[in-house]
Tab-separated table of C-alpha atoms in Angstrom:
chain	number	residue	atom	x	y	z
A	17	UNK	CA	15.374	7.530	25.062
A	18	UNK	CA	13.432	6.771	20.936
A	19	UNK	CA	15.999	8.629	17.760
A	20	UNK	CA	14.168	11.821	16.840
A	21	UNK	CA	12.525	10.942	13.181
A	22	UNK	CA	14.515	13.022	10.946
A	23	UNK	CA	11.667	15.666	8.987
A	24	UNK	CA	9.934	14.586	5.579
A	25	UNK	CA	11.467	16.121	2.474
A	26	UNK	CA	8.990	18.542	1.029
A	27	UNK	CA	6.430	17.717	-1.629
A	28	UNK	CA	6.505	17.965	-4.828
A	29	UNK	CA	4.543	20.878	-5.839
A	30	UNK	CA	3.815	23.591	-9.037
A	31	UNK	CA	5.649	26.747	-6.749
A	32	UNK	CA	8.939	25.143	-7.603
A	33	UNK	CA	9.584	27.145	-10.902
A	34	UNK	CA	11.408	24.550	-13.377
A	35	UNK	CA	10.609	21.537	-11.840
A	36	UNK	CA	8.168	18.737	-13.539
A	37	UNK	CA	5.331	19.532	-11.471
A	38	UNK	CA	5.816	23.202	-12.808
A	39	UNK	CA	5.646	22.256	-16.131
A	40	UNK	CA	2.825	20.030	-15.551
A	41	UNK	CA	0.387	22.516	-13.910
A	42	UNK	CA	1.803	25.527	-16.477
A	43	UNK	CA	0.970	23.526	-19.776
A	44	UNK	CA	0.079	20.192	-19.784
A	45	UNK	CA	-2.959	20.402	-17.096
A	46	UNK	CA	-4.406	23.460	-19.019
A	47	UNK	CA	-4.082	21.342	-22.254
A	48	UNK	CA	-5.917	18.148	-21.112
A	49	UNK	CA	-9.008	20.731	-20.159
A	50	UNK	CA	-8.619	22.351	-23.577
A	51	UNK	CA	-8.827	18.828	-24.812
A	52	UNK	CA	-11.457	17.172	-22.752
A	53	UNK	CA	-13.434	21.306	-23.830
A	54	UNK	CA	-13.151	20.278	-27.552
A	55	UNK	CA	-14.220	16.225	-26.573
A	56	UNK	CA	-17.380	17.781	-25.255
A	57	UNK	CA	-18.206	19.833	-28.089
A	58	UNK	CA	-17.230	17.543	-30.952
A	59	UNK	CA	-19.856	15.174	-28.872
A	60	UNK	CA	-22.721	17.764	-28.928
A	61	UNK	CA	-25.451	16.332	-31.866
A	62	UNK	CA	-24.722	12.593	-30.209
A	63	UNK	CA	-26.299	14.532	-27.066
A	64	UNK	CA	-28.484	15.890	-28.836
A	65	UNK	CA	-29.717	12.930	-30.736
A	66	UNK	CA	-30.087	10.991	-27.568
A	67	UNK	CA	-31.126	13.584	-25.343
A	68	UNK	CA	-31.935	16.608	-27.198
A	69	UNK	CA	-32.369	20.081	-25.464
A	70	UNK	CA	-31.368	18.755	-22.390
A	71	UNK	CA	-28.415	17.135	-23.901
A	72	UNK	CA	-27.036	20.203	-25.373
A	73	UNK	CA	-28.456	22.519	-22.388
A	74	UNK	CA	-25.549	20.016	-20.257
A	75	UNK	CA	-23.308	20.226	-22.579
A	76	UNK	CA	-23.194	23.909	-23.122
A	77	UNK	CA	-22.953	24.044	-18.852
A	78	UNK	CA	-20.425	20.793	-18.687
A	79	UNK	CA	-17.995	23.213	-20.968
A	80	UNK	CA	-18.918	26.825	-19.395
A	81	UNK	CA	-18.280	25.003	-16.059
A	82	UNK	CA	-14.605	23.500	-17.739
A	83	UNK	CA	-13.815	26.943	-18.562
A	84	UNK	CA	-13.782	28.182	-15.259
A	85	UNK	CA	-12.207	25.501	-14.367
A	86	UNK	CA	-9.365	25.945	-16.607
A	87	UNK	CA	-9.075	29.705	-15.961
A	88	UNK	CA	-8.166	28.749	-12.234
A	89	UNK	CA	-6.317	26.785	-12.438
A	90	UNK	CA	-3.747	29.182	-14.566
A	91	UNK	CA	-4.539	32.134	-12.120
A	92	UNK	CA	-3.740	29.671	-8.711
A	93	UNK	CA	-6.876	30.122	-7.827
A	94	UNK	CA	-7.869	28.563	-4.112
A	95	UNK	CA	-9.560	25.155	-4.311
A	96	UNK	CA	-12.789	24.773	-4.226
A	97	UNK	CA	-14.794	22.603	-2.289
A	98	UNK	CA	-16.977	19.576	-4.318
A	99	UNK	CA	-20.983	20.180	-4.580
A	100	UNK	CA	-22.093	16.903	-6.466
A	101	UNK	CA	-22.534	14.957	-2.911
A	102	UNK	CA	-21.140	11.716	-4.546
A	103	UNK	CA	-19.658	9.581	-2.056
A	104	UNK	CA	-16.146	10.766	-1.849
A	105	UNK	CA	-16.978	14.333	-2.071
A	106	UNK	CA	-17.005	14.197	2.041
A	107	UNK	CA	-13.669	12.646	2.312
A	108	UNK	CA	-12.706	15.213	-0.810
A	109	UNK	CA	-13.609	17.914	1.267
A	110	UNK	CA	-12.480	16.712	4.730
A	111	UNK	CA	-9.037	16.908	2.782
A	112	UNK	CA	-9.551	20.650	1.775
A	113	UNK	CA	-9.846	21.840	5.051
A	114	UNK	CA	-7.868	19.940	6.131
A	115	UNK	CA	-4.872	21.822	3.849
A	116	UNK	CA	-6.418	25.144	5.208
A	117	UNK	CA	-5.499	24.266	8.809
A	118	UNK	CA	-1.751	23.432	7.445
A	119	UNK	CA	-1.209	26.634	6.541
A	120	UNK	CA	-3.257	30.573	7.137
A	121	UNK	CA	-3.654	30.588	3.186
A	122	UNK	CA	-6.184	28.212	1.625
A	123	UNK	CA	-5.100	25.250	-1.136
A	124	UNK	CA	-4.258	26.900	-4.524
A	125	UNK	CA	-2.843	25.326	-8.046
A	126	UNK	CA	0.395	25.705	-7.692
A	127	UNK	CA	0.901	26.366	-4.025
A	128	UNK	CA	-0.422	22.800	-2.756
A	129	UNK	CA	1.105	19.528	-3.215
A	130	UNK	CA	1.305	18.886	-6.664
A	131	UNK	CA	-0.596	15.274	-5.752
A	132	UNK	CA	-3.386	16.796	-4.494
A	133	UNK	CA	-3.895	19.304	-6.931
A	134	UNK	CA	-3.441	17.177	-10.089
A	135	UNK	CA	-6.158	14.309	-8.586
A	136	UNK	CA	-8.356	16.847	-7.782
A	137	UNK	CA	-8.255	18.378	-11.456
A	138	UNK	CA	-9.773	15.210	-12.553
A	139	UNK	CA	-12.552	15.151	-9.611
A	140	UNK	CA	-13.377	18.105	-11.018
A	141	UNK	CA	-13.820	17.252	-14.758
A	142	UNK	CA	-16.194	14.272	-13.067
A	143	UNK	CA	-17.774	16.602	-11.069
A	144	UNK	CA	-18.657	19.060	-14.831
A	145	UNK	CA	-20.135	15.484	-15.611
A	146	UNK	CA	-22.148	14.782	-13.018
A	147	UNK	CA	-23.579	18.268	-12.107
A	148	UNK	CA	-25.039	18.379	-15.535
A	149	UNK	CA	-27.358	15.283	-16.167
A	150	UNK	CA	-28.027	13.398	-18.725
A	151	UNK	CA	-24.201	13.273	-19.803
A	152	UNK	CA	-23.289	12.981	-16.081
A	153	UNK	CA	-21.777	8.897	-17.603
A	154	UNK	CA	-19.928	10.238	-20.254
A	155	UNK	CA	-16.298	9.447	-20.624
A	156	UNK	CA	-14.456	12.531	-21.903
A	157	UNK	CA	-11.465	9.912	-22.153
A	158	UNK	CA	-13.057	7.037	-23.369
A	159	UNK	CA	-12.172	7.878	-27.420
A	160	UNK	CA	-8.205	8.326	-26.764
A	161	UNK	CA	-8.339	5.062	-24.658
A	162	UNK	CA	-9.741	3.258	-27.319
A	163	UNK	CA	-7.662	4.962	-30.133
A	164	UNK	CA	-4.914	4.032	-27.586
A	165	UNK	CA	-5.813	0.170	-27.929
A	166	UNK	CA	-6.159	-0.111	-31.665
A	167	UNK	CA	-3.003	1.690	-32.815
A	168	UNK	CA	-1.194	-0.894	-30.525
A	169	UNK	CA	-2.723	-3.441	-32.367
A	170	UNK	CA	-0.028	-4.965	-34.480
A	171	UNK	CA	1.935	-5.306	-30.473
A	172	UNK	CA	-1.771	-7.055	-28.722
A	173	UNK	CA	-1.630	-9.516	-31.964
A	174	UNK	CA	2.595	-10.158	-31.214
A	175	UNK	CA	1.767	-10.572	-27.194
A	176	UNK	CA	-1.552	-12.552	-27.750
A	177	UNK	CA	0.221	-15.103	-30.432
A	178	UNK	CA	3.181	-15.723	-28.179
A	179	UNK	CA	1.198	-16.415	-25.386
A	180	UNK	CA	-1.520	-18.728	-27.020
A	181	UNK	CA	2.168	-20.472	-28.594
A	182	UNK	CA	3.061	-20.825	-24.898
A	183	UNK	CA	0.006	-22.341	-23.722
A	184	UNK	CA	0.468	-24.994	-26.354
A	185	UNK	CA	2.510	-26.523	-24.470
A	186	UNK	CA	1.899	-25.864	-20.548
A	187	UNK	CA	2.436	-29.561	-20.227
A	188	UNK	CA	6.058	-29.763	-21.367
A	189	UNK	CA	7.149	-26.357	-19.157
A	190	UNK	CA	10.368	-26.574	-16.162
A	191	UNK	CA	10.617	-24.647	-13.949
A	192	UNK	CA	13.895	-23.125	-15.452
A	193	UNK	CA	11.606	-22.216	-18.378
A	194	UNK	CA	9.048	-20.814	-16.905
A	195	UNK	CA	11.185	-18.749	-14.840
A	196	UNK	CA	12.392	-16.925	-18.640
A	197	UNK	CA	8.657	-16.812	-19.516
A	198	UNK	CA	7.695	-15.307	-16.385
A	199	UNK	CA	10.852	-12.098	-16.521
A	200	UNK	CA	9.874	-11.890	-20.591
A	201	UNK	CA	6.462	-11.157	-19.924
A	202	UNK	CA	7.348	-8.889	-16.315
A	203	UNK	CA	8.970	-7.013	-18.076
A	204	UNK	CA	6.360	-6.318	-21.209
A	205	UNK	CA	4.056	-5.323	-18.600
A	206	UNK	CA	6.625	-2.911	-17.015
A	207	UNK	CA	7.807	-1.170	-20.578
A	208	UNK	CA	4.032	-1.502	-21.725
A	209	UNK	CA	3.600	1.410	-18.847
A	210	UNK	CA	5.205	3.746	-21.044
A	211	UNK	CA	1.840	3.752	-22.659
A	212	UNK	CA	0.114	6.726	-20.406
A	213	UNK	CA	-2.384	9.528	-22.079
A	214	UNK	CA	-1.913	11.215	-19.032
A	215	UNK	CA	2.075	12.426	-19.487
A	216	UNK	CA	1.750	13.075	-23.701
A	217	UNK	CA	-1.597	14.959	-23.100
A	218	UNK	CA	-3.820	12.643	-25.405
A	219	UNK	CA	-1.369	12.627	-27.852
A	220	UNK	CA	-1.057	9.651	-29.705
A	221	UNK	CA	1.740	7.415	-27.087
A	222	UNK	CA	0.525	3.925	-28.072
A	223	UNK	CA	3.125	0.575	-28.619
A	224	UNK	CA	4.237	0.554	-31.657
A	225	UNK	CA	7.155	-1.842	-31.605
A	226	UNK	CA	6.876	-5.812	-31.164
A	227	UNK	CA	6.974	-5.528	-27.300
A	228	UNK	CA	8.513	-8.914	-26.924
A	229	UNK	CA	12.280	-7.908	-29.363
A	230	UNK	CA	12.198	-4.824	-27.127
A	231	UNK	CA	12.935	-6.731	-23.550
A	232	UNK	CA	16.253	-7.505	-24.677
A	233	UNK	CA	17.540	-4.462	-26.045
A	234	UNK	CA	15.267	-2.611	-22.970
A	235	UNK	CA	17.284	-4.735	-19.968
A	236	UNK	CA	20.091	-2.265	-19.047
A	237	UNK	CA	17.522	0.767	-18.853
A	238	UNK	CA	16.290	-0.750	-15.604
A	239	UNK	CA	17.730	1.006	-12.443
A	240	UNK	CA	15.949	-1.222	-9.753
A	241	UNK	CA	15.380	-4.711	-10.991
A	242	UNK	CA	14.045	-6.865	-8.387
A	243	UNK	CA	12.465	-9.863	-10.842
A	244	UNK	CA	14.227	-11.624	-8.981
A	245	UNK	CA	13.019	-11.859	-5.646
A	246	UNK	CA	9.236	-11.610	-7.456
A	247	UNK	CA	10.204	-14.947	-8.554
A	248	UNK	CA	11.698	-16.646	-5.079
A	249	UNK	CA	8.255	-15.556	-3.721
A	250	UNK	CA	5.897	-17.247	-6.507
A	251	UNK	CA	8.322	-20.688	-5.778
A	252	UNK	CA	8.428	-20.383	-1.945
A	253	UNK	CA	3.961	-20.283	-2.402
A	254	UNK	CA	4.040	-22.601	-4.878
A	255	UNK	CA	6.719	-24.740	-2.238
A	256	UNK	CA	3.505	-24.302	0.360
A	257	UNK	CA	0.449	-24.883	-1.764
A	258	UNK	CA	2.377	-28.244	-2.937
A	259	UNK	CA	2.886	-29.305	0.652
A	260	UNK	CA	-0.966	-28.066	1.876
A	261	UNK	CA	-4.458	-28.747	-0.311
A	262	UNK	CA	-6.360	-25.566	1.659
A	263	UNK	CA	-3.135	-23.151	0.689
A	264	UNK	CA	-3.623	-20.781	-2.077
A	265	UNK	CA	-1.429	-17.765	-3.717
A	266	UNK	CA	-3.045	-14.250	-4.352
A	267	UNK	CA	-1.553	-11.452	-6.706
A	268	UNK	CA	-3.392	-8.235	-6.630
A	269	UNK	CA	-3.053	-6.250	-9.179
A	270	UNK	CA	-3.401	-2.119	-9.300
A	271	UNK	CA	-3.495	-1.518	-12.547
A	272	UNK	CA	-2.704	1.707	-14.783
A	273	UNK	CA	-3.359	2.449	-18.411
A	274	UNK	CA	-6.076	1.150	-20.539
A	275	UNK	CA	-4.730	0.334	-23.897
A	276	UNK	CA	-1.559	-1.613	-25.044
A	277	UNK	CA	-0.887	-1.359	-21.102
A	278	UNK	CA	-3.696	-3.642	-19.441
A	279	UNK	CA	-2.945	-6.455	-22.642
A	280	UNK	CA	0.453	-6.402	-21.076
A	281	UNK	CA	-0.858	-6.744	-17.369
A	282	UNK	CA	-3.691	-9.293	-18.823
A	283	UNK	CA	-1.122	-11.322	-20.820
A	284	UNK	CA	1.393	-11.990	-17.791
A	285	UNK	CA	-2.189	-12.431	-15.510
A	286	UNK	CA	-2.934	-14.956	-17.660
A	287	UNK	CA	0.427	-17.052	-17.816
A	288	UNK	CA	0.432	-16.950	-13.959
A	289	UNK	CA	-3.269	-18.260	-14.004
A	290	UNK	CA	-2.748	-21.308	-16.845
A	291	UNK	CA	0.853	-22.068	-15.065
A	292	UNK	CA	-0.847	-22.730	-11.489
A	293	UNK	CA	1.388	-19.918	-10.584
A	294	UNK	CA	-1.054	-18.232	-8.658
A	295	UNK	CA	-4.627	-19.541	-8.067
A	296	UNK	CA	-6.218	-16.331	-8.230
A	297	UNK	CA	-5.938	-12.265	-9.208
A	298	UNK	CA	-7.493	-9.084	-8.221
A	299	UNK	CA	-7.403	-6.323	-10.101
A	300	UNK	CA	-7.806	-2.831	-8.669
A	301	UNK	CA	-9.106	-0.277	-11.099
A	302	UNK	CA	-10.334	3.292	-11.215
A	303	UNK	CA	-14.346	4.020	-10.141
A	304	UNK	CA	-14.380	6.799	-12.599
A	305	UNK	CA	-12.565	8.189	-15.685
A	306	UNK	CA	-9.241	9.445	-14.311
A	307	UNK	CA	-5.498	10.152	-15.655
A	308	UNK	CA	-6.625	10.123	-18.875
A	309	UNK	CA	-5.650	6.793	-20.260
A	310	UNK	CA	-6.317	5.052	-16.119
A	311	UNK	CA	-8.586	2.012	-16.715
A	312	UNK	CA	-11.984	1.507	-15.232
A	313	UNK	CA	-14.665	-1.072	-15.335
A	314	UNK	CA	-15.997	-0.192	-18.653
A	315	UNK	CA	-11.874	-0.330	-20.079
A	316	UNK	CA	-11.755	-3.722	-19.047
A	317	UNK	CA	-15.490	-5.198	-20.566
A	318	UNK	CA	-14.525	-3.074	-23.537
A	319	UNK	CA	-10.949	-4.195	-23.611
A	320	UNK	CA	-12.405	-7.886	-23.220
A	321	UNK	CA	-14.900	-7.531	-25.952
A	322	UNK	CA	-12.791	-6.276	-28.739
A	323	UNK	CA	-9.886	-9.505	-28.106
A	324	UNK	CA	-13.142	-11.914	-28.394
A	325	UNK	CA	-14.401	-9.917	-31.717
A	326	UNK	CA	-11.268	-9.767	-33.255
A	327	UNK	CA	-10.135	-11.190	-36.450
A	328	UNK	CA	-7.484	-12.995	-35.183
A	329	UNK	CA	-7.803	-16.389	-33.735
A	330	UNK	CA	-5.043	-15.099	-31.083
A	331	UNK	CA	-6.608	-12.169	-29.680
A	332	UNK	CA	-10.037	-13.910	-29.505
A	333	UNK	CA	-8.920	-16.787	-27.201
A	334	UNK	CA	-7.369	-14.613	-24.901
A	335	UNK	CA	-10.366	-12.243	-25.235
A	336	UNK	CA	-12.376	-16.036	-24.336
A	337	UNK	CA	-10.484	-16.925	-21.569
A	338	UNK	CA	-10.215	-13.962	-19.746
A	339	UNK	CA	-14.109	-13.483	-20.069
A	340	UNK	CA	-14.124	-16.908	-18.593
A	341	UNK	CA	-11.398	-15.921	-15.701
A	342	UNK	CA	-13.816	-13.660	-14.279
A	343	UNK	CA	-17.214	-15.324	-14.787
A	344	UNK	CA	-15.305	-18.226	-12.525
A	345	UNK	CA	-13.679	-15.734	-9.996
A	346	UNK	CA	-10.366	-16.783	-10.734
A	347	UNK	CA	-10.077	-13.319	-11.478
A	348	UNK	CA	-11.768	-10.625	-9.692
A	349	UNK	CA	-11.983	-7.156	-10.339
A	350	UNK	CA	-12.393	-4.274	-7.538
A	351	UNK	CA	-13.158	-0.347	-8.037
A	352	UNK	CA	-12.570	1.135	-4.834
A	353	UNK	CA	-13.007	4.748	-4.751
A	354	UNK	CA	-9.596	5.514	-2.508
A	355	UNK	CA	-7.685	4.761	-5.803
A	356	UNK	CA	-9.507	8.093	-6.409
A	357	UNK	CA	-8.363	10.371	-4.290
A	358	UNK	CA	-5.620	12.424	-3.505
A	359	UNK	CA	-4.438	10.413	-0.568
A	360	UNK	CA	-1.163	9.101	-0.240
A	361	UNK	CA	-1.016	5.204	0.479
A	362	UNK	CA	0.239	5.512	3.908
A	363	UNK	CA	-2.874	6.845	5.354
A	364	UNK	CA	-5.231	4.121	3.471
A	365	UNK	CA	-5.453	2.119	6.808
A	366	UNK	CA	-7.467	5.243	8.172
A	367	UNK	CA	-8.883	6.762	5.088
A	368	UNK	CA	-9.946	2.860	3.298
A	369	UNK	CA	-9.594	0.276	6.326
A	370	UNK	CA	-11.878	-1.975	4.131
A	371	UNK	CA	-9.541	-1.864	1.147
A	372	UNK	CA	-6.124	-1.770	3.826
A	373	UNK	CA	-7.668	-5.100	5.117
A	374	UNK	CA	-8.765	-6.865	1.661
A	375	UNK	CA	-4.912	-6.283	0.377
A	376	UNK	CA	-3.800	-7.930	3.253
A	377	UNK	CA	-5.785	-11.388	2.254
A	378	UNK	CA	-2.838	-11.138	-0.464
A	379	UNK	CA	0.572	-12.146	-1.104
A	380	UNK	CA	1.929	-10.147	-3.669
A	381	UNK	CA	0.505	-6.368	-4.731
A	382	UNK	CA	2.149	-4.814	-7.945
A	383	UNK	CA	1.711	-1.414	-8.382
A	384	UNK	CA	1.755	-0.667	-11.557
A	385	UNK	CA	3.296	3.298	-12.941
A	386	UNK	CA	3.722	6.677	-11.911
A	387	UNK	CA	0.716	7.805	-9.792
A	388	UNK	CA	0.725	4.622	-7.638
A	389	UNK	CA	4.280	5.132	-7.484
A	390	UNK	CA	4.209	8.662	-6.451
A	391	UNK	CA	1.434	8.327	-3.746
A	392	UNK	CA	3.324	5.097	-1.627
A	393	UNK	CA	6.375	7.181	-1.863
A	394	UNK	CA	3.716	10.705	-0.445
A	395	UNK	CA	5.021	12.171	-3.545
A	396	UNK	CA	8.059	13.991	-1.519
A	397	UNK	CA	11.607	15.264	-2.645
A	398	UNK	CA	13.487	12.088	-1.634
A	399	UNK	CA	16.845	11.666	-1.331
A	400	UNK	CA	18.079	8.452	-4.209
A	401	UNK	CA	19.250	6.167	-2.161
A	402	UNK	CA	17.061	6.500	0.853
A	403	UNK	CA	15.604	2.647	1.017
A	404	UNK	CA	12.273	1.981	-0.760
A	405	UNK	CA	10.661	0.312	2.436
A	406	UNK	CA	11.504	3.646	4.351
A	407	UNK	CA	9.691	5.992	2.570
A	408	UNK	CA	6.107	3.647	2.078
A	409	UNK	CA	5.871	4.886	6.000
A	410	UNK	CA	4.292	2.205	7.425
A	411	UNK	CA	2.642	0.832	3.719
A	412	UNK	CA	2.690	-2.765	4.420
A	413	UNK	CA	-0.151	-4.523	4.187
A	414	UNK	CA	1.784	-7.568	2.212
A	415	UNK	CA	4.799	-7.667	0.173
A	416	UNK	CA	4.692	-5.770	-2.810
A	417	UNK	CA	6.294	-4.130	-6.015
A	418	UNK	CA	6.363	-1.445	-7.898
A	419	UNK	CA	6.543	-1.143	-11.910
A	420	UNK	CA	6.987	1.932	-13.290
A	421	UNK	CA	8.491	3.707	-16.246
A	422	UNK	CA	10.067	6.710	-14.942
A	423	UNK	CA	7.354	10.147	-15.697
A	424	UNK	CA	7.605	12.608	-13.187
A	425	UNK	CA	11.211	13.734	-10.210
A	426	UNK	CA	10.659	10.923	-8.339
A	427	UNK	CA	12.875	8.462	-7.571
A	428	UNK	CA	14.368	6.135	-4.107
A	429	UNK	CA	16.320	3.174	-3.838
A	430	UNK	CA	19.298	3.549	-6.081
A	431	UNK	CA	23.031	2.827	-5.585
A	432	UNK	CA	24.800	5.928	-4.283
A	433	UNK	CA	26.237	7.688	-7.374
A	434	UNK	CA	23.918	6.076	-9.464
A	435	UNK	CA	21.036	9.281	-9.714
A	436	UNK	CA	23.587	11.938	-9.873
A	437	UNK	CA	25.622	10.487	-12.293
A	438	UNK	CA	22.372	9.780	-14.707
A	439	UNK	CA	21.385	13.719	-13.684
A	440	UNK	CA	25.205	14.813	-15.509
A	441	UNK	CA	24.512	12.807	-18.767
A	442	UNK	CA	20.750	12.975	-18.893
A	443	UNK	CA	19.100	16.046	-17.093
A	444	UNK	CA	15.445	14.477	-18.012
A	445	UNK	CA	15.920	11.247	-16.880
A	446	UNK	CA	13.563	10.928	-14.514
A	447	UNK	CA	10.955	12.100	-16.889
A	448	UNK	CA	11.056	10.633	-20.250
A	449	UNK	CA	9.628	7.344	-19.480
A	450	UNK	CA	13.214	5.994	-21.227
A	451	UNK	CA	13.898	4.396	-17.940
A	452	UNK	CA	11.987	1.866	-15.823
A	453	UNK	CA	11.974	-0.464	-12.382
A	454	UNK	CA	10.681	-3.301	-10.749
A	455	UNK	CA	10.793	-2.284	-7.063
A	456	UNK	CA	10.092	-5.395	-4.299
A	457	UNK	CA	9.536	-4.805	-0.550
A	458	UNK	CA	9.056	-8.098	1.149
A	459	UNK	CA	9.218	-6.876	5.104
A	460	UNK	CA	5.429	-6.002	6.199
């Protein structure tokens, strides 16, 4: 007789007072909505200049929609079906129906799983614009993302200078020195994840310190460190590629924030590409503005253009190389709509079999940031020591790794007593971004 599976832990939700989910829905989400309303209001003249009275009318209607949405959220009203007829609205409305059938009450902002309601808010922000042409394509988070890039300028110069200096000695690198550089750049990519505008509700959260100097100082704050396993995987692939002329190494990076974090990810990708540790890199971003600072195709293109036209030769070199990689197909960008659905990743094979099949072609998938980690874990209150592999709930398209700084109260794969000890000394250790993980799962 098969062993009974233990019931899944409870979903994180706003109904648990004092939890980070409760704080998010009570304080952070209404503040983000208020900022979106303010952004639209400040651009009123721009809409008028571009579209005339229709632009003003659209701005007014979008603000009315968002004000109503904010009220629904703050008074814990039932979640509503989407009406914008976009390709994903059927999936969203099916998900709403699924939650209606789960309990006798319709899902609401505080009672339903936090992962669902938070994603739902960003999708409703998108609907507010979609329903109001001619401003349907306006990115309400564009300004904040651009400011985050400019405010991190010094750190970006430092990192692009470091990369270009490395590339000068490309022929004289042995495995040991490559290993050292990989370790350094993957940690820069990890700590770049601190720059998340959805956590600071859009307030300045840019990279001000030297990202390379920080690596040594921050090493002790990595709670799960599987960098060696990643290196070992890359070395095994390199060996296979040497022996077989048709073999290649593909990695996929599921992106998180635009701004400095995106630069750190692209510098890591450039290093892997230039030193032939990988053959091709597939990036996965969001198809709509999402979680304030998440990367869209427009953000990626804008960032590369900024780098190219920068008045700094090494930034400019980076921008030119990156555009070249994309044109040559060495780097590929995808923005499948699954990444902006509320589903946990264990349902990807069923909901988005095309994306799951695409990820199965990868030799390593790197998931950046908190939201990806929450979706990997199903956003449940797991015990700290539960193995990472177990909570993935059969989501194993390829070997995968989570790079995240902790900004929500969920974490697995810790040593016995590690989480409890941290809770005793630093009650908020899971939500400040002070700690990070590089957590790998190889088993398919």
